[in-house]
PDB file of C-alpha atoms in Angstrom:
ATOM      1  CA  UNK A   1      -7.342  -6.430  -7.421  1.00  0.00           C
ATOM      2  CA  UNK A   2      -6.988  -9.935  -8.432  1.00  0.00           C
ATOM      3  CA  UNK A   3      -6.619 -12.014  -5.274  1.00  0.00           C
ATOM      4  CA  UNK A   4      -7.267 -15.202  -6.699  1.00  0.00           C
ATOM      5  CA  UNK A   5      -5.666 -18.381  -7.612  1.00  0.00           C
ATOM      6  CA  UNK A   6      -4.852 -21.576  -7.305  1.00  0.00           C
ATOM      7  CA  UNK A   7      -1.202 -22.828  -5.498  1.00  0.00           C
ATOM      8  CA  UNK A   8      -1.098 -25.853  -7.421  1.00  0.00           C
ATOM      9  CA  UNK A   9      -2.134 -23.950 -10.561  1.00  0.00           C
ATOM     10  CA  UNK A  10       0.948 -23.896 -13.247  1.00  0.00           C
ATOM     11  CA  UNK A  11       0.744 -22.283 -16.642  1.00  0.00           C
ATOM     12  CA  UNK A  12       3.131 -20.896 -19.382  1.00  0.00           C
ATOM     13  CA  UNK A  13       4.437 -17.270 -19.133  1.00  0.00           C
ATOM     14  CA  UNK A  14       1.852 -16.387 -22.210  1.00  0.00           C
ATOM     15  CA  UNK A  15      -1.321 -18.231 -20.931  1.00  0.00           C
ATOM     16  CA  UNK A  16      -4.032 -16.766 -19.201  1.00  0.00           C
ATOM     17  CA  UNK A  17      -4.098 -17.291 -15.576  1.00  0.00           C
ATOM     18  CA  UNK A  18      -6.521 -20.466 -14.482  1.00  0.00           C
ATOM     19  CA  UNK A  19      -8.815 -19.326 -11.969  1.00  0.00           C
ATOM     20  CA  UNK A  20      -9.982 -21.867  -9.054  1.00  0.00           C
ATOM     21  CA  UNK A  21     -14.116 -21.959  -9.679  1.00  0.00           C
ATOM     22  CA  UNK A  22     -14.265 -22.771  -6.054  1.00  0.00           C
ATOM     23  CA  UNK A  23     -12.541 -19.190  -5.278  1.00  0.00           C
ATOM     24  CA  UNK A  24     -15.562 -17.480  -7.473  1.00  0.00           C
ATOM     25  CA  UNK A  25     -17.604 -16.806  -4.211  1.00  0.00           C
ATOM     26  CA  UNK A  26     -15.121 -13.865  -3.580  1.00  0.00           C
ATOM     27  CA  UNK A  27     -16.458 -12.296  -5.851  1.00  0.00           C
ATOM     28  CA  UNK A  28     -17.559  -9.055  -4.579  1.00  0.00           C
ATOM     29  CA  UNK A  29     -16.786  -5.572  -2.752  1.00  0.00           C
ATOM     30  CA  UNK A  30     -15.221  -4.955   0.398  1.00  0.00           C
ATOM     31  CA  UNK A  31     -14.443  -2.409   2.624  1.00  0.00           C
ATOM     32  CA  UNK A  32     -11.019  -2.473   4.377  1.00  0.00           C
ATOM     33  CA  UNK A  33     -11.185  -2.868   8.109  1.00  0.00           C
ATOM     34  CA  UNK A  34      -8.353  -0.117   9.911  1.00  0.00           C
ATOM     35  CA  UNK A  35      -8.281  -2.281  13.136  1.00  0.00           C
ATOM     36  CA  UNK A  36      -6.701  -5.199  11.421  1.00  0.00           C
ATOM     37  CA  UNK A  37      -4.410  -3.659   8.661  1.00  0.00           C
ATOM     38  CA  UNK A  38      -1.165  -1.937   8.302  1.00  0.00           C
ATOM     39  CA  UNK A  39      -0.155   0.758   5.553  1.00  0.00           C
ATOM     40  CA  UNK A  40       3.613   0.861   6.449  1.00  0.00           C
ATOM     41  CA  UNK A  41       6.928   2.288   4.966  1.00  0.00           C
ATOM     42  CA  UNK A  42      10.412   1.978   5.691  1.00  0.00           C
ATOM     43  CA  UNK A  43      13.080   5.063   5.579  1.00  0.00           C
ATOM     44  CA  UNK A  44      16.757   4.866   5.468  1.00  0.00           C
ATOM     45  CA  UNK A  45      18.298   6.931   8.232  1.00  0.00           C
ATOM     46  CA  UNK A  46      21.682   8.757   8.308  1.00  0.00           C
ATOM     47  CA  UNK A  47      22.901   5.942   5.913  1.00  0.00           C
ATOM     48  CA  UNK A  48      23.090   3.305   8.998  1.00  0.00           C
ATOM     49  CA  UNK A  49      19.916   1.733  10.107  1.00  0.00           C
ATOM     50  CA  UNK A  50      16.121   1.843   9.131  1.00  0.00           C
ATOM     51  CA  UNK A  51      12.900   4.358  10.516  1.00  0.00           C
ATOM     52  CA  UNK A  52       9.807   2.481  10.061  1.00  0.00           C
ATOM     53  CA  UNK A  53       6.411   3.973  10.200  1.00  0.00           C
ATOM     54  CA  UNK A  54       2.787   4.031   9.522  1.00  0.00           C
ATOM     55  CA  UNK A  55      -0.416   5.744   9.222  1.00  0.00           C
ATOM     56  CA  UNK A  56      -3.018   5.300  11.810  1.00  0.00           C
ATOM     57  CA  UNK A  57      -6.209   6.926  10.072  1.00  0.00           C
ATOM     58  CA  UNK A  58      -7.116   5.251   6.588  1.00  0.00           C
ATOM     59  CA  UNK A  59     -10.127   3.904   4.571  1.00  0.00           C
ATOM     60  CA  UNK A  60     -10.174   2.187   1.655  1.00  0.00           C
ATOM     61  CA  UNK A  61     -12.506  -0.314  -0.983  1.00  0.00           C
ATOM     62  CA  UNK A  62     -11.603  -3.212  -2.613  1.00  0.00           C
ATOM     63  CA  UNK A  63     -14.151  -4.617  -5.776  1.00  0.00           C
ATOM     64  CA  UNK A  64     -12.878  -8.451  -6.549  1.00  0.00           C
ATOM     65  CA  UNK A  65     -13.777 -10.345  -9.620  1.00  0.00           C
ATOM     66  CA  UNK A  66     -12.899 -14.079  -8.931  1.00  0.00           C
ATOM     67  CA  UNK A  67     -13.973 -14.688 -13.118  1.00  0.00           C
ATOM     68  CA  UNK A  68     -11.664 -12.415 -14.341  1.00  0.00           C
ATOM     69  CA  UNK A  69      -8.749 -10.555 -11.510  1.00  0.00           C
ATOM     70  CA  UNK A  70      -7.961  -8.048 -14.145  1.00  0.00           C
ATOM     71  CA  UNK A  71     -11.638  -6.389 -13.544  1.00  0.00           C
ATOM     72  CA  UNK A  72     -10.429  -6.448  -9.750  1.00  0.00           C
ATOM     73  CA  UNK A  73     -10.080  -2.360  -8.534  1.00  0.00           C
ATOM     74  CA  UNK A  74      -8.498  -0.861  -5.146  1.00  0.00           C
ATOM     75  CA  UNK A  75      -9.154   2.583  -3.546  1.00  0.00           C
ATOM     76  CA  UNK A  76      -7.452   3.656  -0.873  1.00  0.00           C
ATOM     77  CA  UNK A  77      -7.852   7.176   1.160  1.00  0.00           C
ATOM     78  CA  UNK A  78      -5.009   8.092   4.150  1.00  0.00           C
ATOM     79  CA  UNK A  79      -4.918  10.721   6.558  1.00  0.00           C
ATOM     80  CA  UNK A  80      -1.344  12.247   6.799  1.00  0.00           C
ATOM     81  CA  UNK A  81      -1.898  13.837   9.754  1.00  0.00           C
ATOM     82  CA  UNK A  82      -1.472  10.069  11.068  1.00  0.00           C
ATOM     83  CA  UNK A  83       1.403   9.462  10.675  1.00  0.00           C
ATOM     84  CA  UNK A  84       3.149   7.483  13.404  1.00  0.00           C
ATOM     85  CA  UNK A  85       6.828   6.967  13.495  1.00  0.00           C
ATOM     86  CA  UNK A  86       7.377   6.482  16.786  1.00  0.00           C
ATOM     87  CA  UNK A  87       8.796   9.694  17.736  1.00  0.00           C
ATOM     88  CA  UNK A  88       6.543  12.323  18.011  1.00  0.00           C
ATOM     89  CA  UNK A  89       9.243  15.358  17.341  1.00  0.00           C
ATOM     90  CA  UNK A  90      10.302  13.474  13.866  1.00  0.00           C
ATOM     91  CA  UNK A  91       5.857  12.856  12.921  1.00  0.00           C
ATOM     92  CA  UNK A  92       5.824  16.574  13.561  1.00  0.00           C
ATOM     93  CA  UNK A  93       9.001  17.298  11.143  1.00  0.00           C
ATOM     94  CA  UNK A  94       7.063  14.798   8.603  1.00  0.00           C
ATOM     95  CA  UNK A  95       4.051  16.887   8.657  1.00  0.00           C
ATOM     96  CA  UNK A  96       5.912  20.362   8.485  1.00  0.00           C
ATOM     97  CA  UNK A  97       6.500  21.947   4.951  1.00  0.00           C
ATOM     98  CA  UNK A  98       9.771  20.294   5.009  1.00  0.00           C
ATOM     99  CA  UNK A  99       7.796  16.890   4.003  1.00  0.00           C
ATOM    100  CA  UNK A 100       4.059  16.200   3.544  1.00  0.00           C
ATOM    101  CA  UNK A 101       2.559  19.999   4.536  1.00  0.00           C
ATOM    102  CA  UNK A 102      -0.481  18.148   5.815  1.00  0.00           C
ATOM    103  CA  UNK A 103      -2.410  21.637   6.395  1.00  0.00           C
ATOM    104  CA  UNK A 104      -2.579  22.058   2.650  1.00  0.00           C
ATOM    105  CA  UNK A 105      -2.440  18.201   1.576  1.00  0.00           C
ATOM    106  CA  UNK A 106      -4.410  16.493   4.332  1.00  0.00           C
ATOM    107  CA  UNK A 107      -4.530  13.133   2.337  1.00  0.00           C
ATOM    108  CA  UNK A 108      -2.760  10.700   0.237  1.00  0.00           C
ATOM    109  CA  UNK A 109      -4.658   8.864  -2.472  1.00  0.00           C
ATOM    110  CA  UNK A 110      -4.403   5.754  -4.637  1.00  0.00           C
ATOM    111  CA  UNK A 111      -6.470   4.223  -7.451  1.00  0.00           C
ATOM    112  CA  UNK A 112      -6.330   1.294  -9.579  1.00  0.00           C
ATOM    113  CA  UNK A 113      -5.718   1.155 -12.920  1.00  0.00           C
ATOM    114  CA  UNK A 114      -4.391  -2.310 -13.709  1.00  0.00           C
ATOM    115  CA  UNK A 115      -4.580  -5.969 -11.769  1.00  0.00           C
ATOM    116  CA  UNK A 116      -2.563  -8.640 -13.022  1.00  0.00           C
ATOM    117  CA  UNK A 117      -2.590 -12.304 -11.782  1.00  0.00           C
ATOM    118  CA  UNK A 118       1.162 -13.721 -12.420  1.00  0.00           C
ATOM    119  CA  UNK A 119       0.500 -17.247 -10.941  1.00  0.00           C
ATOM    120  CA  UNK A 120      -0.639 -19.108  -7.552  1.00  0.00           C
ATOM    121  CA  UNK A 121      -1.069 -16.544  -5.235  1.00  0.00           C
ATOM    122  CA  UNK A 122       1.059 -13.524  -6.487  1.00  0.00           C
ATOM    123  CA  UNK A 123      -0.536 -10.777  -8.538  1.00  0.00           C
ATOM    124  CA  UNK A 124       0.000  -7.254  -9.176  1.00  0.00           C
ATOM    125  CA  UNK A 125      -1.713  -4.010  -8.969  1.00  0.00           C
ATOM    126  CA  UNK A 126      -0.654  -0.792 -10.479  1.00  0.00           C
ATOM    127  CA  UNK A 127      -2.109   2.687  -9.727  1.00  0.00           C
ATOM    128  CA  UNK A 128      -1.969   6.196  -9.481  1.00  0.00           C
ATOM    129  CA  UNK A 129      -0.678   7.521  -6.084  1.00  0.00           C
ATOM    130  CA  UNK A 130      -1.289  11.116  -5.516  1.00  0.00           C
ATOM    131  CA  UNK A 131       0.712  13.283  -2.869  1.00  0.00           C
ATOM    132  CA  UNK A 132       1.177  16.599  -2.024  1.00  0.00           C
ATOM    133  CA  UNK A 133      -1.056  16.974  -5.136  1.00  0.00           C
ATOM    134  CA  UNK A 134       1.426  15.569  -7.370  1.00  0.00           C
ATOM    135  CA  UNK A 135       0.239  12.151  -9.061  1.00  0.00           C
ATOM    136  CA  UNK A 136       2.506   9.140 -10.380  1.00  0.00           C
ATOM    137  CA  UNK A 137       2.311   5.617 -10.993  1.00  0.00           C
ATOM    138  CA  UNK A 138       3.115   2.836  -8.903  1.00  0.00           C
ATOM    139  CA  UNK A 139       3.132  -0.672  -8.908  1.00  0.00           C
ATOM    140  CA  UNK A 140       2.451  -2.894  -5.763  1.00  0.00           C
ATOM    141  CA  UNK A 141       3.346  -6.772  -5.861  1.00  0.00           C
ATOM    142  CA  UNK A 142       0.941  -8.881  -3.984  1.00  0.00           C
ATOM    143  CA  UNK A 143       0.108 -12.130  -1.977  1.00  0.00           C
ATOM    144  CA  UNK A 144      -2.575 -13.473  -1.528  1.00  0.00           C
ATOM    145  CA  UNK A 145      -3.506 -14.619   2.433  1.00  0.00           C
ATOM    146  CA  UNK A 146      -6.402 -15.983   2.266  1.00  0.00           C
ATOM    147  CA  UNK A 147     -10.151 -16.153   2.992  1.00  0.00           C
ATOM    148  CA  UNK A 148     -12.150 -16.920   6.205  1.00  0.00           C
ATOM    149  CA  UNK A 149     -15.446 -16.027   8.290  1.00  0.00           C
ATOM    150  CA  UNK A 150     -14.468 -14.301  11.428  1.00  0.00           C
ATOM    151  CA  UNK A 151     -16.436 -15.589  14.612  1.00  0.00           C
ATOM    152  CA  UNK A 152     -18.865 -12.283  14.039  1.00  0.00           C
ATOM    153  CA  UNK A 153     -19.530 -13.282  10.506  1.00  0.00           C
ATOM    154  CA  UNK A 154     -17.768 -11.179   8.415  1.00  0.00           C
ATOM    155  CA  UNK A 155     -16.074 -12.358   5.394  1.00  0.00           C
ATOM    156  CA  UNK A 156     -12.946 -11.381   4.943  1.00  0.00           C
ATOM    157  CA  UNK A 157      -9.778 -11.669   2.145  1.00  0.00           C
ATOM    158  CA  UNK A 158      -6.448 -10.873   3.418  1.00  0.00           C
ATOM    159  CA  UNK A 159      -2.983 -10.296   1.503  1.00  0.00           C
ATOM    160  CA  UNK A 160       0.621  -8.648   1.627  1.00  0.00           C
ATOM    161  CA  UNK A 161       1.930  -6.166  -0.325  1.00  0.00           C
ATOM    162  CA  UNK A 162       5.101  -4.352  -1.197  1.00  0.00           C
ATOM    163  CA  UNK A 163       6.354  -1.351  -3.284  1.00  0.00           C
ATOM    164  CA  UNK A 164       8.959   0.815  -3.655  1.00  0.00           C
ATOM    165  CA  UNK A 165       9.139   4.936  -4.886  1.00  0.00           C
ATOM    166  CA  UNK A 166      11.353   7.815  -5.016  1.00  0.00           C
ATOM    167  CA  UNK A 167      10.209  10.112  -2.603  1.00  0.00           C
ATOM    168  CA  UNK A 168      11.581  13.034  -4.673  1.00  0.00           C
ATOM    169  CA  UNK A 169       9.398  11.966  -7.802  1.00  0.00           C
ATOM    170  CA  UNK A 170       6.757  13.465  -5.947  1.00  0.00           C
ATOM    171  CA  UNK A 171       8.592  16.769  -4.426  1.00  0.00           C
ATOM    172  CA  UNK A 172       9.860  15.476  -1.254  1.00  0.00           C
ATOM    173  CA  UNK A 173      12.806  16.398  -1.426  1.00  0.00           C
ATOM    174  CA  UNK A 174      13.931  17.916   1.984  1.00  0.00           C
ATOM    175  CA  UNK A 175      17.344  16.912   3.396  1.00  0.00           C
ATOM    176  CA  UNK A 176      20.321  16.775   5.046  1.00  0.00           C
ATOM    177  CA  UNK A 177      23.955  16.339   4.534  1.00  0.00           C
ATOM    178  CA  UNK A 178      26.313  14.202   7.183  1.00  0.00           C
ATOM    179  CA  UNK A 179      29.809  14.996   7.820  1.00  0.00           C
ATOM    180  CA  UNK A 180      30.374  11.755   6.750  1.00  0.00           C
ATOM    181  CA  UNK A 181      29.036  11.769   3.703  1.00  0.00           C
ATOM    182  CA  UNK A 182      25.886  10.585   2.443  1.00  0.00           C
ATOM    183  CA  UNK A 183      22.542  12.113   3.388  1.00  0.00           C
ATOM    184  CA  UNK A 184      19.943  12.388   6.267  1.00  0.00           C
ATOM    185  CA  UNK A 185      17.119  11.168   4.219  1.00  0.00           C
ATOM    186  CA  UNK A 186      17.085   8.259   1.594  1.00  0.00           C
ATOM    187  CA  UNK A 187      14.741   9.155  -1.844  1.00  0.00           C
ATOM    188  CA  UNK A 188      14.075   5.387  -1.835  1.00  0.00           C
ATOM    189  CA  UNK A 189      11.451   4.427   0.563  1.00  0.00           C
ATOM    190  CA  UNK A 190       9.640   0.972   1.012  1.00  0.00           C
ATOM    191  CA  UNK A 191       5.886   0.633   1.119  1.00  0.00           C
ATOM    192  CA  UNK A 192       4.315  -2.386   2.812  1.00  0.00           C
ATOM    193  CA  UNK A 193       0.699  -3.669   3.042  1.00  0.00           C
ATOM    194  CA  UNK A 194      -0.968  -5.949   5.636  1.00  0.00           C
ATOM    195  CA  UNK A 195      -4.284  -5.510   4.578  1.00  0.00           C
ATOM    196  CA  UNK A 196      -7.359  -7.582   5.711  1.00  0.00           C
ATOM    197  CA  UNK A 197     -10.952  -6.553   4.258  1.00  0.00           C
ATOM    198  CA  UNK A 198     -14.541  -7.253   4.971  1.00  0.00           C
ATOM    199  CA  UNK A 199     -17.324  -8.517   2.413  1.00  0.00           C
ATOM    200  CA  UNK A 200     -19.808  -5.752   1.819  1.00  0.00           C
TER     201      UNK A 200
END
C-alpha cells in the first residue's frame, strides 16, 4: 500500500508520482498493532440518525515499497464475532443469520490487488473483500499519517482510510420497513480506517 510521498511534491495528472528518497527507509513489512487501530463502519438507522461500530478482534500485514507504492500490498483478517456496536442485543442481531451468520462465516477478509499514489499524501488501495463467502471489489482512499519510533522502539507508519459498499452486493440484505416510509437498514454503509502498524 503506497504510503509515501512528498506534501510539497506536485506533478501532472499523467506523470508518475515523485517519491521522497528520504521516505525509502519505510521500506519494509509490518504487522498491524490491534491496540492502536480502528476498523470502523457507519450504518444509517430508521432513516434519521447514524449506528456506528467496530470490530474488536483483527490482524492484519502491511508490505511497503517506498521505490515504487504500486508494489505496496495489505492483508487484513477480522473476527465477526467482534463486532461491537454498542448495544449488545443489536451485535447479537448482527451476528444472527439475519446479517453476518458468524457460526458459518467466522471472518471477513481483504487482499490487495492494486496501490496507487495520487499525490502528497493521498493514495489508493483496491482489493478483494470477502464476506459471508461472497467476494467483491473495493476501493479504499487513503492518507497518509505519518512515521515515528515509539518510546519502546518500534517503528511505526500510520494512515486514514475510507470506503464505501452496498451491503446487499454481498447478500446482506435483511430488513425492515417503517410506517413512515423508508427502511430499517441502509444498503450503503461507510468503512473507516485508523490504522497504525509496526516495522517487522
Amino acid at each position: 500500500m503506497g504510503l509515501f510521498g512528498n506534501k510539497s511534491a506536485t506533478r501532472s495528472a499523467a506523470a508518475p508520482a515523485p517519491v521522497n528518497p528520504d521516505l525509502a527507509a519505510l521500506t519494509g513489512d509490518y504487522a498491524i498493532d490491534p491496540s492502536h487501530t480502528t476498523i470502523g463502519f457507519v450504518a444509517r438507522h430508521a432513516m434519521v440518525t447514524n449506528v456506528k461500530g467496530k470490530f474488536l478482534d483483527f490482524s492484519g500485514t502491511l508490505h511497503l515499497d517506498g521505490g515504487d507504492p504500486a508494489r505496496s500490498t495489505a492483508s487484513l483478517d477480522v473476527t465477526m464475532d467482534s463486532i461491537d456496536t454498542g448495544s449488545a442485543d443489536r451485535d447479537g442481531h448482527l451476528k444472527s443469520s439475519d446479517f453476518f451468520r458468524t457460526d458459518e462465516f467466522p471472518t471477513m477478509t481483504f487482499r490487495s490487488t492494486k496501490a496507487e499514489a495520487l499525490g502528497g499524501d493521498d493514495y489508493r488501495i483496491t482489493g478483494d473483500l470477502t464476506i459471508l463467502g461472497t467476494t467483491k471489489p473495493i476501493t479504499i482512499d487513503l492518507e497518509f499519517a505519518g512515521a515515528a519510533k515509539d518510546p519502546f522502539g518500534n517503528e511505526r507508519v500510520g494512515f486514514e482510510g475510507k470506503a464505501e459498499i452496498l451491503r446487499s452486493e454481498w447478500g446482506l440484505t435483511w430488513n425492515a420497513a417503517l410506517e413512515t416510509g423508508g427502511v430499517l437498514v441502509s444498503d450503503k454503509i461507510k468503512l473507516n480506517f485508523d490504522v497504525s502498524a509496526i516495522k517487522q
